[in-house]
Amino acid sequence: MDEKLDGNAAGGVLREIFPFEMTVAQITCVGCGATNAIGAVAAYMHGMGAVLRCPSCDYALMRVSHANGQYWLDMRGARVLLISEDAVQA
Ligand SMILES: [Zn+2]
């Protein structure tokens, strides 16, 4: 059974892919238009990665998996990803 956490739980696998702190990036939901920090959305961790879900409408914002030497990132639920310059330069 997947455990519901917040998006900070996915920070580890996201940090393996992105060269900056993704949990402070703002993500806008395709389903309802809500914008939240990735660290503040719902995260369901599983053996190979995580599913990030909108806290307002439960739409799947981002799915990230790491298996067989590859990262698989499905972002069809993210309308916009807003990354602050400060996060990139930190
Ligand atoms: Zn939503």
mmCIF file with all atom_site columns, C-alpha atoms and ligand atoms in Angstrom:
data_model
loop_
_atom_site.group_PDB
_atom_site.id
_atom_site.type_symbol
_atom_site.label_atom_id
_atom_site.label_alt_id
_atom_site.label_comp_id
_atom_site.label_asym_id
_atom_site.label_entity_id
_atom_site.label_seq_id
_atom_site.pdbx_PDB_ins_code
_atom_site.Cartn_x
_atom_site.Cartn_y
_atom_site.Cartn_z
_atom_site.occupancy
_atom_site.B_iso_or_equiv
_atom_site.pdbx_formal_charge
_atom_site.auth_seq_id
_atom_site.auth_comp_id
_atom_site.auth_asym_id
_atom_site.auth_atom_id
_atom_site.pdbx_PDB_model_num
ATOM   1  C  CA . MET A 1 1  ? 0.000  0.000  0.000   1.00 0.00 ? 1  MET A CA 1
ATOM   2  C  CA . ASP A 1 2  ? 1.355  3.406  -0.939  1.00 0.00 ? 2  ASP A CA 1
ATOM   3  C  CA . GLU A 1 3  ? 1.919  5.800  1.907   1.00 0.00 ? 3  GLU A CA 1
ATOM   4  C  CA . LYS A 1 4  ? 0.628  9.357  1.605   1.00 0.00 ? 4  LYS A CA 1
ATOM   5  C  CA . LEU A 1 5  ? 3.272  11.953 2.456   1.00 0.00 ? 5  LEU A CA 1
ATOM   6  C  CA . ASP A 1 6  ? 4.015  15.480 1.356   1.00 0.00 ? 6  ASP A CA 1
ATOM   7  C  CA . GLY A 1 7  ? 6.092  16.403 -1.659  1.00 0.00 ? 7  GLY A CA 1
ATOM   8  C  CA . ASN A 1 8  ? 9.255  16.774 0.393   1.00 0.00 ? 8  ASN A CA 1
ATOM   9  C  CA . ALA A 1 9  ? 9.323  12.979 0.512   1.00 0.00 ? 9  ALA A CA 1
ATOM   10 C  CA . ALA A 1 10 ? 9.961  12.984 -3.238  1.00 0.00 ? 10 ALA A CA 1
ATOM   11 C  CA . GLY A 1 11 ? 12.796 15.498 -2.859  1.00 0.00 ? 11 GLY A CA 1
ATOM   12 C  CA . GLY A 1 12 ? 15.400 12.738 -2.866  1.00 0.00 ? 12 GLY A CA 1
ATOM   13 C  CA . VAL A 1 13 ? 14.513 11.199 -6.201  1.00 0.00 ? 13 VAL A CA 1
ATOM   14 C  CA . LEU A 1 14 ? 13.906 14.646 -7.735  1.00 0.00 ? 14 LEU A CA 1
ATOM   15 C  CA . ARG A 1 15 ? 17.331 15.768 -6.543  1.00 0.00 ? 15 ARG A CA 1
ATOM   16 C  CA . GLU A 1 16 ? 18.853 12.861 -8.452  1.00 0.00 ? 16 GLU A CA 1
ATOM   17 C  CA . ILE A 1 17 ? 17.350 14.239 -11.679 1.00 0.00 ? 17 ILE A CA 1
ATOM   18 C  CA . PHE A 1 18 ? 17.262 18.021 -11.284 1.00 0.00 ? 18 PHE A CA 1
ATOM   19 C  CA . PRO A 1 19 ? 20.377 20.019 -10.340 1.00 0.00 ? 19 PRO A CA 1
ATOM   20 C  CA . PHE A 1 20 ? 18.451 22.304 -7.972  1.00 0.00 ? 20 PHE A CA 1
ATOM   21 C  CA . GLU A 1 21 ? 15.923 22.070 -5.142  1.00 0.00 ? 21 GLU A CA 1
ATOM   22 C  CA . MET A 1 22 ? 12.701 21.023 -6.862  1.00 0.00 ? 22 MET A CA 1
ATOM   23 C  CA . THR A 1 23 ? 10.575 20.984 -3.705  1.00 0.00 ? 23 THR A CA 1
ATOM   24 C  CA . VAL A 1 24 ? 10.446 24.800 -3.724  1.00 0.00 ? 24 VAL A CA 1
ATOM   25 C  CA . ALA A 1 25 ? 9.393  24.960 -7.397  1.00 0.00 ? 25 ALA A CA 1
ATOM   26 C  CA . GLN A 1 26 ? 5.736  25.878 -7.943  1.00 0.00 ? 26 GLN A CA 1
ATOM   27 C  CA . ILE A 1 27 ? 3.616  23.448 -9.913  1.00 0.00 ? 27 ILE A CA 1
ATOM   28 C  CA . THR A 1 28 ? 0.247  24.282 -11.501 1.00 0.00 ? 28 THR A CA 1
ATOM   29 C  CA . CYS A 1 29 ? -2.335 21.513 -11.774 1.00 0.00 ? 29 CYS A CA 1
ATOM   30 C  CA . VAL A 1 30 ? -3.841 20.668 -15.172 1.00 0.00 ? 30 VAL A CA 1
ATOM   31 C  CA . GLY A 1 31 ? -6.988 19.424 -13.423 1.00 0.00 ? 31 GLY A CA 1
ATOM   32 C  CA . CYS A 1 32 ? -7.999 22.479 -11.382 1.00 0.00 ? 32 CYS A CA 1
ATOM   33 C  CA . GLY A 1 33 ? -5.387 25.196 -11.937 1.00 0.00 ? 33 GLY A CA 1
ATOM   34 C  CA . ALA A 1 34 ? -4.207 25.255 -8.316  1.00 0.00 ? 34 ALA A CA 1
ATOM   35 C  CA . THR A 1 35 ? -0.566 26.227 -7.818  1.00 0.00 ? 35 THR A CA 1
ATOM   36 C  CA . ASN A 1 36 ? 1.459  24.784 -4.937  1.00 0.00 ? 36 ASN A CA 1
ATOM   37 C  CA . ALA A 1 37 ? 5.085  24.251 -4.042  1.00 0.00 ? 37 ALA A CA 1
ATOM   38 C  CA . ILE A 1 38 ? 6.112  20.708 -4.927  1.00 0.00 ? 38 ILE A CA 1
ATOM   39 C  CA . GLY A 1 39 ? 7.036  20.229 -1.268  1.00 0.00 ? 39 GLY A CA 1
ATOM   40 C  CA . ALA A 1 40 ? 3.422  21.004 -0.318  1.00 0.00 ? 40 ALA A CA 1
ATOM   41 C  CA . VAL A 1 41 ? 1.574  18.663 -2.666  1.00 0.00 ? 41 VAL A CA 1
ATOM   42 C  CA . ALA A 1 42 ? 0.558  15.108 -1.749  1.00 0.00 ? 42 ALA A CA 1
ATOM   43 C  CA . ALA A 1 43 ? 3.155  12.431 -2.474  1.00 0.00 ? 43 ALA A CA 1
ATOM   44 C  CA . TYR A 1 44 ? 2.559  8.703  -2.703  1.00 0.00 ? 44 TYR A CA 1
ATOM   45 C  CA . MET A 1 45 ? 5.864  6.894  -2.487  1.00 0.00 ? 45 MET A CA 1
ATOM   46 C  CA . HIS A 1 46 ? 6.324  3.453  -3.998  1.00 0.00 ? 46 HIS A CA 1
ATOM   47 C  CA . GLY A 1 47 ? 9.231  1.129  -4.499  1.00 0.00 ? 47 GLY A CA 1
ATOM   48 C  CA . MET A 1 48 ? 10.564 2.771  -7.656  1.00 0.00 ? 48 MET A CA 1
ATOM   49 C  CA . GLY A 1 49 ? 9.622  6.403  -7.036  1.00 0.00 ? 49 GLY A CA 1
ATOM   50 C  CA . ALA A 1 50 ? 6.665  8.624  -6.334  1.00 0.00 ? 50 ALA A CA 1
ATOM   51 C  CA . VAL A 1 51 ? 3.385  10.004 -7.593  1.00 0.00 ? 51 VAL A CA 1
ATOM   52 C  CA . LEU A 1 52 ? 2.751  13.650 -6.727  1.00 0.00 ? 52 LEU A CA 1
ATOM   53 C  CA . ARG A 1 53 ? -0.914 14.604 -6.520  1.00 0.00 ? 53 ARG A CA 1
ATOM   54 C  CA . CYS A 1 54 ? -2.719 17.929 -6.355  1.00 0.00 ? 54 CYS A CA 1
ATOM   55 C  CA . PRO A 1 55 ? -3.841 18.665 -2.776  1.00 0.00 ? 55 PRO A CA 1
ATOM   56 C  CA . SER A 1 56 ? -6.963 20.397 -4.139  1.00 0.00 ? 56 SER A CA 1
ATOM   57 C  CA . CYS A 1 57 ? -8.337 17.871 -6.660  1.00 0.00 ? 57 CYS A CA 1
ATOM   58 C  CA . ASP A 1 58 ? -6.061 14.802 -6.317  1.00 0.00 ? 58 ASP A CA 1
ATOM   59 C  CA . TYR A 1 59 ? -5.024 14.952 -9.991  1.00 0.00 ? 59 TYR A CA 1
ATOM   60 C  CA . ALA A 1 60 ? -1.655 13.251 -10.676 1.00 0.00 ? 60 ALA A CA 1
ATOM   61 C  CA . LEU A 1 61 ? 0.747  16.146 -11.238 1.00 0.00 ? 61 LEU A CA 1
ATOM   62 C  CA . MET A 1 62 ? 3.952  14.221 -11.710 1.00 0.00 ? 62 MET A CA 1
ATOM   63 C  CA . ARG A 1 63 ? 5.044  10.604 -11.681 1.00 0.00 ? 63 ARG A CA 1
ATOM   64 C  CA . VAL A 1 64 ? 8.685  9.822  -11.214 1.00 0.00 ? 64 VAL A CA 1
ATOM   65 C  CA . SER A 1 65 ? 10.279 6.401  -11.208 1.00 0.00 ? 65 SER A CA 1
ATOM   66 C  CA . HIS A 1 66 ? 13.813 5.104  -11.141 1.00 0.00 ? 66 HIS A CA 1
ATOM   67 C  CA . ALA A 1 67 ? 14.334 1.606  -12.473 1.00 0.00 ? 67 ALA A CA 1
ATOM   68 C  CA . ASN A 1 68 ? 16.676 -0.334 -14.721 1.00 0.00 ? 68 ASN A CA 1
ATOM   69 C  CA . GLY A 1 69 ? 19.207 2.495  -14.879 1.00 0.00 ? 69 GLY A CA 1
ATOM   70 C  CA . GLN A 1 70 ? 16.666 5.035  -16.089 1.00 0.00 ? 70 GLN A CA 1
ATOM   71 C  CA . TYR A 1 71 ? 14.525 7.800  -14.657 1.00 0.00 ? 71 TYR A CA 1
ATOM   72 C  CA . TRP A 1 72 ? 11.006 8.040  -15.973 1.00 0.00 ? 72 TRP A CA 1
ATOM   73 C  CA . LEU A 1 73 ? 9.238  11.348 -15.509 1.00 0.00 ? 73 LEU A CA 1
ATOM   74 C  CA . ASP A 1 74 ? 5.585  11.791 -16.482 1.00 0.00 ? 74 ASP A CA 1
ATOM   75 C  CA . MET A 1 75 ? 4.534  15.423 -16.096 1.00 0.00 ? 75 MET A CA 1
ATOM   76 C  CA . ARG A 1 76 ? 1.291  15.465 -18.031 1.00 0.00 ? 76 ARG A CA 1
ATOM   77 C  CA . GLY A 1 77 ? -0.557 16.737 -14.961 1.00 0.00 ? 77 GLY A CA 1
ATOM   78 C  CA . ALA A 1 78 ? 1.632  19.836 -14.658 1.00 0.00 ? 78 ALA A CA 1
ATOM   79 C  CA . ARG A 1 79 ? 0.424  22.821 -16.635 1.00 0.00 ? 79 ARG A CA 1
ATOM   80 C  CA . VAL A 1 80 ? 3.274  25.062 -15.482 1.00 0.00 ? 80 VAL A CA 1
ATOM   81 C  CA . LEU A 1 81 ? 6.421  24.507 -13.486 1.00 0.00 ? 81 LEU A CA 1
ATOM   82 C  CA . LEU A 1 82 ? 7.710  27.749 -11.970 1.00 0.00 ? 82 LEU A CA 1
ATOM   83 C  CA . ILE A 1 83 ? 11.306 27.632 -10.780 1.00 0.00 ? 83 ILE A CA 1
ATOM   84 C  CA . SER A 1 84 ? 12.763 30.581 -8.938  1.00 0.00 ? 84 SER A CA 1
ATOM   85 C  CA . GLU A 1 85 ? 16.160 31.878 -9.978  1.00 0.00 ? 85 GLU A CA 1
ATOM   86 C  CA . ASP A 1 86 ? 17.224 31.655 -6.328  1.00 0.00 ? 86 ASP A CA 1
ATOM   87 C  CA . ALA A 1 87 ? 16.559 27.900 -6.261  1.00 0.00 ? 87 ALA A CA 1
ATOM   88 C  CA . VAL A 1 88 ? 18.606 27.360 -9.412  1.00 0.00 ? 88 VAL A CA 1
ATOM   89 C  CA . GLN A 1 89 ? 21.545 29.422 -8.160  1.00 0.00 ? 89 GLN A CA 1
ATOM   90 C  CA . ALA A 1 90 ? 21.538 28.047 -4.606  1.00 0.00 ? 90 ALA A CA 1
HETATM 91 ZN ZN . ZN  B 2 .  ? -5.765 20.167 -8.980  1.00 0.00 ? 1  ZN  B ZN 1
#
